[in-house]
Amino acid sequence: MPAMGDNLTLSAAGVIYRSKEEARRFGQNEVDTEHLLLGLLALRTNVACAIITRLGVDLDVLQGDIETGAESGEALLPVWKLEFTEAAQMALALAEQEAGENNAGEIGTEHILLGLVREEEGAAGRLLAEHGVTTEKVRGEIGK
């Protein structure tokens, strides 16, 4: 994962932590993009959820689609030992890039959303695309 620790908004840091809890809930040893997306959806008051809603996506339907498609396993690693998959690392690196390009002082949930949308190989990126959430649309909603 990119060295972003101190560069996260409080809400984005919560998403990272929650994504690890989601991976563990599904019995996975690694945090993947769908867990990051579930982490975003866990607290509906963040900027990313507001953007997704403004784009006409029902958050409950999106969450249900993720949970239906998520793989379940038997892993029981503690949350603090969970690593990020290559796809999740790429999504977070793209989030960091988006924040930098927007001259944002910190990486926010909107940047994590952009990273997930741009990381098209991950389950979250594919699912967001199926729901009509694109890079251009998200960028157009940032700052509104």
CSV table of C-alpha atoms in Angstrom, one decimal, residues 18-140:
chain,number,residue,atom,x,y,z
A,18,ARG,CA,-13.4,-0.6,7.7
A,19,SER,CA,-12.2,-2.3,4.5
A,20,LYS,CA,-10.0,-4.5,6.6
A,21,GLU,CA,-13.0,-5.4,8.8
A,22,GLU,CA,-15.0,-6.2,5.7
A,23,ALA,CA,-12.3,-8.5,4.3
A,24,ARG,CA,-12.2,-10.3,7.7
A,25,ARG,CA,-16.0,-10.6,7.7
A,26,PHE,CA,-15.8,-12.4,4.4
A,27,GLY,CA,-13.0,-14.7,5.7
A,28,GLN,CA,-10.3,-13.2,3.4
A,29,ASN,CA,-6.6,-12.9,4.2
A,30,GLU,CA,-6.3,-9.9,1.9
A,31,VAL,CA,-8.2,-6.7,1.4
A,32,ASP,CA,-9.4,-6.4,-2.2
A,33,THR,CA,-11.1,-3.6,-4.1
A,34,GLU,CA,-14.6,-4.8,-3.2
A,35,HIS,CA,-13.7,-4.5,0.5
A,36,LEU,CA,-12.5,-0.9,-0.1
A,37,LEU,CA,-15.9,-0.2,-1.7
A,38,LEU,CA,-17.7,-1.8,1.2
A,39,GLY,CA,-15.6,0.4,3.5
A,40,LEU,CA,-16.7,3.5,1.6
A,41,LEU,CA,-20.4,2.4,1.8
A,42,ALA,CA,-20.2,1.6,5.6
A,43,LEU,CA,-20.5,5.3,6.6
A,44,ARG,CA,-23.0,6.8,4.3
A,45,THR,CA,-22.1,10.4,5.3
A,46,ASN,CA,-18.8,10.6,3.3
A,47,VAL,CA,-18.2,12.5,0.2
A,48,ALA,CA,-17.9,9.4,-2.0
A,49,CYS,CA,-21.4,8.2,-1.0
A,50,ALA,CA,-22.8,11.6,-1.7
A,51,ILE,CA,-21.2,11.5,-5.2
A,52,ILE,CA,-22.5,7.9,-5.9
A,53,THR,CA,-26.0,9.0,-4.8
A,54,ARG,CA,-25.9,12.1,-7.0
A,55,LEU,CA,-25.0,9.8,-9.9
A,56,GLY,CA,-28.3,8.0,-9.3
A,57,VAL,CA,-27.0,4.8,-7.8
A,58,ASP,CA,-28.9,3.3,-4.8
A,59,LEU,CA,-26.3,2.6,-2.2
A,60,ASP,CA,-28.2,-0.3,-0.7
A,61,VAL,CA,-28.4,-2.0,-4.2
A,62,LEU,CA,-24.7,-1.4,-4.8
A,63,GLN,CA,-23.8,-2.8,-1.4
A,64,GLY,CA,-26.1,-5.9,-2.0
A,65,ASP,CA,-24.4,-6.4,-5.4
A,66,ILE,CA,-20.9,-6.3,-3.8
A,67,GLU,CA,-21.9,-8.7,-1.0
A,68,THR,CA,-23.5,-11.1,-3.4
A,69,GLY,CA,-20.4,-11.3,-5.6
A,70,ALA,CA,-17.8,-11.3,-2.8
A,71,GLU,CA,-15.9,-14.5,-2.2
A,72,SER,CA,-16.1,-16.0,1.3
A,73,GLY,CA,-13.3,-17.9,2.9
A,74,GLU,CA,-12.2,-19.3,6.2
A,75,ALA,CA,-9.3,-17.0,7.0
A,76,LEU,CA,-9.1,-15.8,10.6
A,77,LEU,CA,-6.2,-13.4,10.6
A,78,PRO,CA,-6.5,-10.4,12.9
A,79,VAL,CA,-7.5,-7.2,11.1
A,80,TRP,CA,-4.1,-5.6,11.7
A,81,LYS,CA,-2.3,-8.4,9.8
A,82,LEU,CA,-4.4,-8.1,6.6
A,83,GLU,CA,-2.5,-6.9,3.5
A,84,PHE,CA,-3.9,-5.3,0.4
A,85,THR,CA,-4.1,-7.2,-2.9
A,86,GLU,CA,-2.3,-5.8,-5.9
A,87,ALA,CA,-5.5,-4.4,-7.3
A,88,ALA,CA,-6.4,-2.7,-4.0
A,89,GLN,CA,-2.9,-1.3,-3.8
A,90,MET,CA,-3.2,0.1,-7.3
A,91,ALA,CA,-6.6,1.7,-6.5
A,92,LEU,CA,-5.1,3.4,-3.5
A,93,ALA,CA,-2.1,4.6,-5.5
A,94,LEU,CA,-4.5,6.0,-8.1
A,95,ALA,CA,-6.4,7.7,-5.2
A,96,GLU,CA,-3.2,9.3,-4.1
A,97,GLN,CA,-2.5,10.4,-7.7
A,98,GLU,CA,-6.0,11.9,-8.0
A,99,ALA,CA,-5.5,13.8,-4.7
A,100,GLY,CA,-2.2,15.2,-6.0
A,101,GLU,CA,-3.6,16.2,-9.4
A,102,ASN,CA,-6.4,18.1,-7.6
A,103,ASN,CA,-3.9,19.8,-5.3
A,104,ALA,CA,-5.8,18.3,-2.3
A,105,GLY,CA,-3.8,18.4,0.9
A,106,GLU,CA,-5.2,15.0,1.8
A,107,ILE,CA,-6.6,11.9,0.2
A,108,GLY,CA,-10.4,11.9,0.7
A,109,THR,CA,-13.1,9.3,0.1
A,110,GLU,CA,-13.8,10.9,-3.2
A,111,HIS,CA,-10.2,10.1,-4.3
A,112,ILE,CA,-10.6,6.5,-3.1
A,113,LEU,CA,-13.7,6.3,-5.2
A,114,LEU,CA,-11.8,7.6,-8.2
A,115,GLY,CA,-9.1,5.1,-7.6
A,116,LEU,CA,-11.6,2.2,-7.5
A,117,VAL,CA,-13.3,3.4,-10.7
A,118,ARG,CA,-9.9,3.8,-12.5
A,119,GLU,CA,-8.7,0.4,-11.3
A,120,GLU,CA,-10.8,-1.5,-13.9
A,121,GLU,CA,-9.4,-4.9,-13.2
A,122,GLY,CA,-10.8,-5.1,-9.7
A,123,ALA,CA,-14.3,-6.3,-8.8
A,124,ALA,CA,-15.2,-2.8,-7.4
A,125,GLY,CA,-14.2,-1.0,-10.6
A,126,ARG,CA,-16.2,-3.4,-12.8
A,127,LEU,CA,-19.3,-3.2,-10.5
A,128,LEU,CA,-19.1,0.6,-10.4
A,129,ALA,CA,-19.0,0.7,-14.2
A,130,GLU,CA,-22.0,-1.6,-14.4
A,131,HIS,CA,-23.8,1.0,-12.2
A,132,GLY,CA,-22.8,3.8,-14.6
A,133,VAL,CA,-20.1,5.3,-12.2
A,134,THR,CA,-17.3,6.5,-14.5
A,135,THR,CA,-14.1,8.5,-13.9
A,136,GLU,CA,-15.5,11.5,-15.8
A,137,LYS,CA,-18.8,11.5,-13.9
A,138,VAL,CA,-17.1,11.3,-10.5
A,139,ARG,CA,-14.6,14.0,-11.4
A,140,GLY,CA,-17.5,16.2,-12.5
